[in-house]
Tab-separated table of N, CA and C and ligand atoms in Angstrom:
chain	number	residue	atom	x	y	z
A	20	UNK	N	-5.252	-36.977	9.143
A	20	UNK	CA	-6.422	-36.186	8.685
A	20	UNK	C	-6.636	-36.519	7.134
A	21	UNK	N	-8.325	-36.503	7.167
A	21	UNK	CA	-8.273	-36.347	5.498
A	21	UNK	C	-8.786	-35.232	4.934
A	22	UNK	N	-8.474	-34.539	3.853
A	22	UNK	CA	-8.051	-33.628	3.327
A	22	UNK	C	-8.966	-33.997	1.947
A	23	UNK	N	-10.202	-33.270	1.662
A	23	UNK	CA	-10.583	-33.194	0.433
A	23	UNK	C	-10.445	-32.088	-0.359
A	24	UNK	N	-10.091	-32.158	-1.513
A	24	UNK	CA	-9.782	-31.676	-2.311
A	24	UNK	C	-10.891	-31.590	-3.435
A	25	UNK	N	-11.686	-30.688	-4.114
A	25	UNK	CA	-11.927	-30.516	-4.778
A	25	UNK	C	-11.709	-29.611	-6.109
A	26	UNK	N	-11.788	-31.094	-7.106
A	26	UNK	CA	-10.885	-29.876	-8.335
A	26	UNK	C	-12.439	-29.470	-9.217
A	27	UNK	N	-12.199	-28.308	-10.108
A	27	UNK	CA	-13.559	-28.251	-10.688
A	27	UNK	C	-12.860	-27.603	-12.578
A	28	UNK	N	-13.047	-28.714	-13.222
A	28	UNK	CA	-12.928	-28.222	-14.385
A	28	UNK	C	-13.636	-27.598	-14.963
A	29	UNK	N	-13.484	-26.286	-15.828
A	29	UNK	CA	-14.555	-25.391	-16.605
A	29	UNK	C	-13.886	-25.493	-18.097
A	30	UNK	N	-14.985	-26.569	-19.003
A	30	UNK	CA	-14.766	-26.606	-19.932
A	30	UNK	C	-15.853	-26.600	-21.072
A	31	UNK	N	-15.706	-25.684	-21.826
A	31	UNK	CA	-17.285	-25.151	-22.342
A	31	UNK	C	-17.008	-25.283	-23.597
A	32	UNK	N	-18.068	-26.363	-24.330
A	32	UNK	CA	-17.770	-27.101	-25.897
A	32	UNK	C	-19.011	-26.760	-26.747
A	33	UNK	N	-18.397	-25.714	-27.968
A	33	UNK	CA	-19.652	-25.027	-28.184
A	33	UNK	C	-19.252	-25.844	-29.637
A	34	UNK	N	-20.785	-26.505	-29.921
A	34	UNK	CA	-20.506	-26.758	-31.045
A	34	UNK	C	-21.830	-25.767	-32.085
A	35	UNK	N	-21.149	-25.596	-33.453
A	35	UNK	CA	-22.465	-24.880	-34.083
A	35	UNK	C	-22.214	-25.902	-35.886
A	36	UNK	N	-23.403	-26.172	-35.437
A	36	UNK	CA	-23.718	-27.114	-37.327
A	36	UNK	C	-24.512	-25.971	-37.832
A	37	UNK	N	-24.079	-26.162	-39.496
A	37	UNK	CA	-25.135	-25.637	-40.271
A	37	UNK	C	-25.222	-25.928	-41.366
A	38	UNK	N	-26.536	-26.333	-41.576
A	38	UNK	CA	-27.291	-27.276	-42.258
A	38	UNK	C	-27.253	-26.341	-43.929
A	39	UNK	N	-27.104	-27.241	-45.062
A	39	UNK	CA	-27.244	-26.325	-46.286
A	39	UNK	C	-28.398	-25.713	-46.395
A	40	UNK	N	-28.737	-25.014	-47.095
A	40	UNK	CA	-29.869	-24.554	-47.261
A	40	UNK	C	-30.285	-25.621	-48.488
A	41	UNK	N	-31.652	-25.672	-48.596
A	41	UNK	CA	-31.992	-26.766	-50.207
A	41	UNK	C	-32.867	-25.423	-50.226
A	42	UNK	N	-33.058	-25.379	-51.646
A	42	UNK	CA	-33.221	-24.070	-52.861
A	42	UNK	C	-34.440	-25.565	-53.636
A	43	UNK	N	-35.677	-24.342	-53.539
A	43	UNK	CA	-36.957	-24.690	-54.053
A	43	UNK	C	-36.634	-25.031	-55.410
A	44	UNK	N	-38.113	-25.827	-55.601
A	44	UNK	CA	-37.579	-26.382	-57.652
A	44	UNK	C	-38.400	-25.391	-57.940
A	45	UNK	N	-38.326	-24.964	-58.969
A	45	UNK	CA	-38.967	-24.137	-60.018
A	45	UNK	C	-39.891	-24.914	-60.600
A	46	UNK	N	-41.086	-24.620	-61.593
A	46	UNK	CA	-41.799	-25.345	-62.335
A	46	UNK	C	-41.055	-25.200	-63.483
A	47	UNK	N	-41.133	-26.569	-64.364
A	47	UNK	CA	-40.370	-26.752	-65.361
A	47	UNK	C	-39.413	-27.549	-65.772
A	48	UNK	N	-37.957	-27.131	-65.643
A	48	UNK	CA	-37.275	-28.049	-65.870
A	48	UNK	C	-36.408	-28.614	-64.688
A	49	UNK	N	-36.567	-29.615	-64.002
A	49	UNK	CA	-35.653	-30.524	-62.463
A	49	UNK	C	-34.752	-29.268	-62.886
A	50	UNK	N	-34.150	-29.484	-61.274
A	50	UNK	CA	-33.300	-28.466	-60.374
A	50	UNK	C	-32.349	-28.974	-60.830
A	51	UNK	N	-31.159	-28.861	-60.504
A	51	UNK	CA	-30.003	-29.424	-60.970
A	51	UNK	C	-29.280	-28.854	-59.302
A	52	UNK	N	-29.285	-30.195	-58.045
A	52	UNK	CA	-28.752	-30.152	-57.276
A	52	UNK	C	-27.785	-29.871	-56.940
A	53	UNK	N	-26.766	-28.914	-56.028
A	53	UNK	CA	-25.482	-29.302	-55.398
A	53	UNK	C	-25.897	-29.272	-54.144
A	54	UNK	N	-25.040	-30.538	-53.913
A	54	UNK	CA	-24.505	-30.869	-52.138
A	54	UNK	C	-24.267	-29.625	-51.629
A	55	UNK	N	-24.576	-29.326	-50.568
A	55	UNK	CA	-23.547	-27.910	-49.944
A	55	UNK	C	-22.920	-28.506	-49.234
A	56	UNK	N	-21.729	-28.308	-49.042
A	56	UNK	CA	-19.931	-28.797	-47.893
A	56	UNK	C	-20.825	-28.044	-46.455
A	57	UNK	N	-21.187	-29.531	-45.992
A	57	UNK	CA	-21.521	-29.462	-44.123
A	57	UNK	C	-20.592	-28.925	-43.618
A	58	UNK	N	-20.957	-27.634	-42.908
A	58	UNK	CA	-19.739	-26.905	-42.129
A	58	UNK	C	-20.139	-27.107	-41.132
A	59	UNK	N	-18.932	-28.096	-39.612
A	59	UNK	CA	-19.073	-28.022	-38.654
A	59	UNK	C	-17.735	-27.525	-37.549
A	60	UNK	N	-18.040	-26.079	-36.395
A	60	UNK	CA	-16.955	-25.712	-35.757
A	60	UNK	C	-17.490	-26.466	-34.289
A	61	UNK	N	-15.948	-26.663	-34.041
A	61	UNK	CA	-16.474	-26.895	-32.670
A	61	UNK	C	-15.169	-26.160	-31.416
A	62	UNK	N	-15.409	-24.967	-31.198
A	62	UNK	CA	-14.680	-24.488	-30.142
A	62	UNK	C	-14.705	-25.255	-28.486
A	63	UNK	N	-13.596	-24.906	-28.191
A	63	UNK	CA	-13.132	-25.399	-27.188
A	63	UNK	C	-12.581	-23.898	-26.099
A	64	UNK	N	-13.198	-23.766	-25.190
A	64	UNK	CA	-12.610	-22.388	-24.298
A	64	UNK	C	-12.219	-23.260	-22.824
A	65	UNK	N	-11.306	-23.626	-22.994
A	65	UNK	CA	-10.540	-24.127	-20.810
A	65	UNK	C	-10.597	-22.880	-20.640
A	66	UNK	N	-10.537	-23.393	-19.267
A	66	UNK	CA	-10.194	-22.367	-17.927
A	66	UNK	C	-9.340	-21.729	-18.331
A	67	UNK	N	-8.840	-20.425	-17.566
A	67	UNK	CA	-7.920	-19.689	-17.874
A	67	UNK	C	-7.022	-20.108	-16.586
A	68	UNK	N	-5.588	-20.032	-17.443
A	68	UNK	CA	-5.082	-20.449	-16.297
A	68	UNK	C	-3.843	-19.897	-15.516
A	69	UNK	N	-3.936	-20.107	-13.970
A	69	UNK	CA	-2.874	-19.372	-13.754
A	69	UNK	C	-1.884	-19.681	-12.873
A	70	UNK	N	-0.317	-19.056	-12.783
A	70	UNK	CA	0.391	-20.306	-12.082
A	70	UNK	C	1.147	-18.578	-11.283
A	71	UNK	N	-0.289	-17.476	-10.572
A	71	UNK	CA	-0.144	-16.492	-9.778
A	71	UNK	C	-0.894	-16.891	-8.721
A	72	UNK	N	-0.077	-16.402	-7.651
A	72	UNK	CA	-0.772	-16.427	-6.288
A	72	UNK	C	-0.750	-15.312	-5.494
A	73	UNK	N	-1.586	-14.711	-5.008
A	73	UNK	CA	-1.475	-13.692	-4.589
A	73	UNK	C	-1.298	-13.801	-2.822
A	74	UNK	N	-0.594	-13.498	-2.158
A	74	UNK	CA	-0.849	-13.075	-0.474
A	74	UNK	C	-1.079	-11.957	0.031
A	75	UNK	N	-2.249	-11.933	1.187
A	75	UNK	CA	-2.556	-10.451	1.430
A	75	UNK	C	-3.405	-11.097	2.370
A	76	UNK	N	-3.528	-10.058	3.424
A	76	UNK	CA	-4.337	-10.378	4.614
A	76	UNK	C	-4.235	-11.844	5.050
A	77	UNK	N	-3.084	-12.245	5.435
A	77	UNK	CA	-2.902	-13.683	5.562
A	77	UNK	C	-3.823	-14.503	5.497
A	78	UNK	N	-3.793	-14.574	3.813
A	78	UNK	CA	-4.320	-15.597	2.834
A	78	UNK	C	-4.284	-16.163	1.506
A	79	UNK	N	-3.900	-16.968	1.186
A	79	UNK	CA	-3.713	-17.168	-0.167
A	79	UNK	C	-4.635	-16.946	-1.207
A	80	UNK	N	-4.455	-16.638	-2.456
A	80	UNK	CA	-5.606	-16.419	-3.559
A	80	UNK	C	-4.701	-16.182	-4.795
A	81	UNK	N	-5.345	-17.149	-5.679
A	81	UNK	CA	-6.557	-18.111	-4.925
A	81	UNK	C	-6.110	-19.093	-4.067
A	82	UNK	N	-6.035	-19.596	-3.027
A	82	UNK	CA	-6.341	-20.575	-1.829
A	82	UNK	C	-5.748	-22.068	-2.688
A	83	UNK	N	-6.896	-22.531	-3.922
A	83	UNK	CA	-6.054	-23.455	-4.699
A	83	UNK	C	-5.809	-23.448	-6.051
A	84	UNK	N	-5.001	-23.135	-6.476
A	84	UNK	CA	-4.314	-23.515	-8.173
A	84	UNK	C	-3.969	-24.730	-8.532
A	85	UNK	N	-4.641	-24.781	-10.446
A	85	UNK	CA	-4.503	-26.142	-10.633
A	85	UNK	C	-3.386	-25.619	-12.139
A	86	UNK	N	-2.816	-26.072	-12.491
A	86	UNK	CA	-1.546	-25.630	-13.327
A	86	UNK	C	-1.015	-27.192	-13.710
A	87	UNK	N	-0.167	-26.891	-14.959
A	87	UNK	CA	-0.139	-27.923	-15.958
A	87	UNK	C	1.982	-28.368	-15.148
A	88	UNK	N	1.512	-29.527	-15.430
A	88	UNK	CA	3.187	-29.998	-14.949
A	88	UNK	C	4.164	-29.501	-15.712
A	89	UNK	N	4.999	-29.055	-14.681
A	89	UNK	CA	6.641	-28.001	-15.556
A	89	UNK	C	5.968	-26.803	-15.541
A	90	UNK	N	5.139	-26.156	-14.245
A	90	UNK	CA	5.112	-24.501	-14.211
A	90	UNK	C	5.741	-24.075	-12.883
A	91	UNK	N	5.528	-23.273	-12.881
A	91	UNK	CA	6.766	-22.578	-11.900
A	91	UNK	C	5.576	-21.618	-11.254
A	92	UNK	N	5.019	-21.808	-10.273
A	92	UNK	CA	4.122	-20.810	-9.366
A	92	UNK	C	4.978	-20.024	-9.010
A	93	UNK	N	4.117	-18.288	-8.987
A	93	UNK	CA	4.721	-17.195	-8.268
A	93	UNK	C	4.019	-16.687	-6.985
A	94	UNK	N	4.009	-16.864	-5.729
A	94	UNK	CA	3.569	-16.253	-4.987
A	94	UNK	C	3.731	-14.598	-4.773
A	95	UNK	N	2.842	-13.612	-4.393
A	95	UNK	CA	3.513	-12.223	-4.497
A	95	UNK	C	2.802	-11.825	-3.131
A	96	UNK	N	3.656	-11.072	-2.587
A	96	UNK	CA	3.157	-10.894	-0.856
A	96	UNK	C	2.478	-9.282	-1.444
A	97	UNK	N	1.976	-9.084	-0.525
A	97	UNK	CA	0.959	-8.017	-0.534
A	97	UNK	C	1.061	-7.312	0.787
A	98	UNK	N	1.360	-8.105	1.508
A	98	UNK	CA	1.313	-7.296	2.806
A	98	UNK	C	2.304	-6.781	3.312
A	99	UNK	N	1.803	-6.546	5.011
A	99	UNK	CA	3.334	-5.471	5.273
A	99	UNK	C	4.042	-6.033	5.762
A	100	UNK	N	3.560	-7.560	5.732
A	100	UNK	CA	4.920	-8.353	7.136
A	100	UNK	C	5.446	-9.895	6.007
A	101	UNK	N	6.582	-10.536	6.403
A	101	UNK	CA	7.192	-11.799	5.137
A	101	UNK	C	6.053	-12.956	5.471
A	102	UNK	N	6.011	-13.660	4.424
A	102	UNK	CA	5.407	-14.890	4.654
A	102	UNK	C	6.156	-15.577	4.190
A	103	UNK	N	5.961	-16.721	4.559
A	103	UNK	CA	7.025	-18.530	3.045
A	103	UNK	C	5.968	-19.467	3.168
A	104	UNK	N	6.282	-20.077	2.484
A	104	UNK	CA	5.819	-21.470	2.008
A	104	UNK	C	6.720	-22.822	2.124
A	105	UNK	N	5.531	-23.605	2.955
A	105	UNK	CA	6.268	-24.614	3.257
A	105	UNK	C	5.794	-25.920	2.913
A	106	UNK	N	6.021	-26.464	1.992
A	106	UNK	CA	5.520	-27.583	1.056
A	106	UNK	C	5.420	-28.877	2.300
A	107	UNK	N	3.837	-29.056	2.938
A	107	UNK	CA	3.369	-29.888	3.584
A	107	UNK	C	4.070	-31.787	3.835
A	108	UNK	N	4.157	-32.028	2.493
A	108	UNK	CA	4.440	-33.274	2.348
A	108	UNK	C	6.159	-33.066	2.324
A	109	UNK	N	6.850	-32.437	2.373
A	109	UNK	CA	7.832	-32.490	2.308
A	109	UNK	C	8.848	-32.087	3.452
A	110	UNK	N	7.921	-30.605	3.849
A	110	UNK	CA	8.253	-30.204	4.585
A	110	UNK	C	9.783	-29.270	4.605
A	111	UNK	N	9.516	-28.607	3.242
A	111	UNK	CA	10.719	-28.384	2.917
A	111	UNK	C	10.258	-26.346	2.358
A	112	UNK	N	10.686	-25.613	3.567
A	112	UNK	CA	9.970	-23.985	3.344
A	112	UNK	C	11.095	-23.317	2.720
A	113	UNK	N	10.562	-22.488	2.093
A	113	UNK	CA	11.140	-22.204	1.050
A	113	UNK	C	11.802	-20.261	2.145
A	114	UNK	N	12.293	-19.553	1.341
A	114	UNK	CA	12.853	-18.210	2.131
A	114	UNK	C	12.148	-17.805	2.226
A	115	UNK	N	11.732	-16.604	3.882
A	115	UNK	CA	10.706	-15.513	4.143
A	115	UNK	C	10.892	-14.774	3.168
A	116	UNK	N	9.701	-14.293	2.251
A	116	UNK	CA	9.812	-13.494	0.698
A	116	UNK	C	8.124	-12.192	1.750
A	117	UNK	N	9.033	-11.031	1.135
A	117	UNK	CA	7.697	-10.176	1.714
A	117	UNK	C	8.803	-8.442	1.735
A	118	UNK	N	8.022	-7.806	2.490
A	118	UNK	CA	8.753	-6.262	2.716
A	118	UNK	C	9.991	-6.313	3.325
A	119	UNK	N	10.146	-7.243	4.272
A	119	UNK	CA	11.125	-7.310	5.209
A	119	UNK	C	12.159	-7.966	4.620
A	120	UNK	N	12.219	-9.115	4.293
A	120	UNK	CA	13.077	-10.125	3.333
A	120	UNK	C	12.681	-9.977	2.366
A	121	UNK	N	13.383	-9.137	1.464
A	121	UNK	CA	13.391	-8.640	0.117
A	121	UNK	C	13.384	-10.051	-1.014
A	122	UNK	N	13.446	-10.351	-1.951
A	122	UNK	CA	11.926	-9.085	-2.621
A	122	UNK	C	10.614	-10.253	-1.908
A	123	UNK	N	9.354	-9.678	-2.916
A	123	UNK	CA	8.396	-9.537	-2.206
A	123	UNK	C	7.631	-11.161	-3.092
A	124	UNK	N	8.163	-11.860	-3.815
A	124	UNK	CA	7.398	-12.852	-4.744
A	124	UNK	C	8.725	-13.920	-4.241
A	125	UNK	N	8.236	-15.657	-4.668
A	125	UNK	CA	8.426	-16.799	-4.094
A	125	UNK	C	8.252	-17.649	-5.118
A	126	UNK	N	9.012	-18.214	-5.980
A	126	UNK	CA	8.410	-19.041	-6.846
A	126	UNK	C	9.550	-20.106	-6.820
A	127	UNK	N	8.052	-21.484	-7.136
A	127	UNK	CA	8.575	-22.934	-6.658
A	127	UNK	C	8.080	-23.514	-8.180
A	128	UNK	N	8.636	-24.153	-8.537
A	128	UNK	CA	8.377	-25.297	-9.916
A	128	UNK	C	7.643	-26.650	-9.778
A	129	UNK	N	7.002	-27.111	-10.409
A	129	UNK	CA	6.447	-28.251	-10.023
A	129	UNK	C	6.271	-29.308	-11.549
A	130	UNK	N	7.468	-29.722	-11.390
A	130	UNK	CA	7.379	-30.585	-12.346
A	130	UNK	C	6.323	-31.886	-12.418
A	131	UNK	N	6.104	-32.462	-11.810
A	131	UNK	CA	5.274	-33.540	-11.447
A	131	UNK	C	3.806	-33.332	-10.866
A	132	UNK	N	3.000	-34.661	-11.484
A	132	UNK	CA	1.534	-34.470	-11.442
A	132	UNK	C	0.698	-34.861	-10.089
A	133	UNK	N	0.421	-34.441	-8.831
A	133	UNK	CA	-0.224	-34.713	-7.859
A	133	UNK	C	-0.799	-33.657	-7.156
A	134	UNK	N	-1.089	-33.587	-5.912
A	134	UNK	CA	-1.199	-32.455	-5.834
A	134	UNK	C	-0.286	-32.255	-3.921
A	135	UNK	N	-0.268	-30.744	-4.365
A	135	UNK	CA	0.717	-30.483	-2.927
A	135	UNK	C	0.270	-29.024	-2.223
A	136	UNK	N	-0.517	-29.552	-0.658
A	136	UNK	CA	-0.672	-28.763	0.174
A	136	UNK	C	0.515	-28.219	0.769
A	137	UNK	N	0.125	-26.622	0.852
A	137	UNK	CA	1.372	-25.767	2.052
A	137	UNK	C	0.350	-24.945	2.461
A	138	UNK	N	1.580	-24.431	3.492
A	138	UNK	CA	0.948	-23.390	4.476
A	138	UNK	C	2.402	-22.668	4.502
A	139	UNK	N	2.310	-21.081	4.974
A	139	UNK	CA	3.122	-20.615	5.866
A	139	UNK	C	3.908	-21.106	7.098
A	140	UNK	N	5.156	-20.659	7.063
A	140	UNK	CA	5.975	-21.226	7.731
A	140	UNK	C	6.242	-20.224	8.981
A	141	UNK	N	5.724	-19.137	8.689
A	141	UNK	CA	5.473	-17.803	10.446
A	141	UNK	C	3.816	-18.209	10.754
A	142	UNK	N	3.029	-18.017	9.446
A	142	UNK	CA	1.723	-17.832	10.056
A	142	UNK	C	1.243	-19.728	9.656
A	143	UNK	N	1.199	-20.532	10.624
A	143	UNK	CA	0.696	-21.795	9.863
A	143	UNK	C	-0.800	-21.940	9.504
A	144	UNK	N	-1.786	-21.062	10.316
A	144	UNK	CA	-2.693	-21.649	9.799
A	144	UNK	C	-2.996	-20.755	8.255
A	145	UNK	N	-2.272	-20.162	7.479
A	145	UNK	CA	-2.289	-19.886	6.374
A	145	UNK	C	-2.076	-21.159	5.337
A	146	UNK	N	-2.866	-21.631	4.666
A	146	UNK	CA	-2.663	-23.100	3.880
A	146	UNK	C	-3.258	-22.567	2.705
A	147	UNK	N	-2.628	-23.030	1.484
A	147	UNK	CA	-3.302	-23.188	0.379
A	147	UNK	C	-2.909	-24.728	-0.358
A	148	UNK	N	-2.508	-24.762	-1.666
A	148	UNK	CA	-2.661	-26.351	-2.848
A	148	UNK	C	-2.486	-26.033	-3.428
A	149	UNK	N	-1.648	-26.688	-4.781
A	149	UNK	CA	-1.489	-26.587	-5.544
A	149	UNK	C	-1.598	-27.555	-6.132
A	150	UNK	N	-1.922	-27.848	-7.198
A	150	UNK	CA	-2.850	-29.416	-7.832
A	150	UNK	C	-2.161	-29.407	-9.245
A	151	UNK	N	-1.701	-30.294	-9.858
A	151	UNK	CA	-0.496	-30.218	-10.738
A	151	UNK	C	-1.334	-31.500	-11.531
A	152	UNK	N	-1.663	-31.121	-13.377
A	152	UNK	CA	-2.332	-32.011	-13.650
A	152	UNK	C	-1.109	-32.376	-14.751
A	153	UNK	N	-1.249	-33.182	-15.850
A	153	UNK	CA	-0.862	-33.508	-16.732
A	153	UNK	C	-0.810	-32.113	-17.884
B	203	CU	CU1	2.656	-15.948	6.491
């Protein structure tokens, strides 16, 4: 099965440049010119990172999250029944979590770069992916 993972990086770069205003020359003496310092400001706005996934109505939200290596991702179950997180690659299933088997949260750390698809071990149609970048 081929699964396509679309990674959307949102980075807005705003560059503001200020050009020095040149004063006009008056009559008579030649004006003294002082070079105005040219100032440039670069602002980079990165996408807001999240390490939180909400589990609600048999769905993971967001279904795909992107985190940096070393991040711990936490799922919070807002349904009235338990879920679990199974790493699709390793088939390792975390404990059931939710209102029946508390706590309602489950956390897993992602130390290495890669794509980590997962699913719910109780409801296999529930799928998601953690994308880990450097
Ligand atoms: Cu489930």
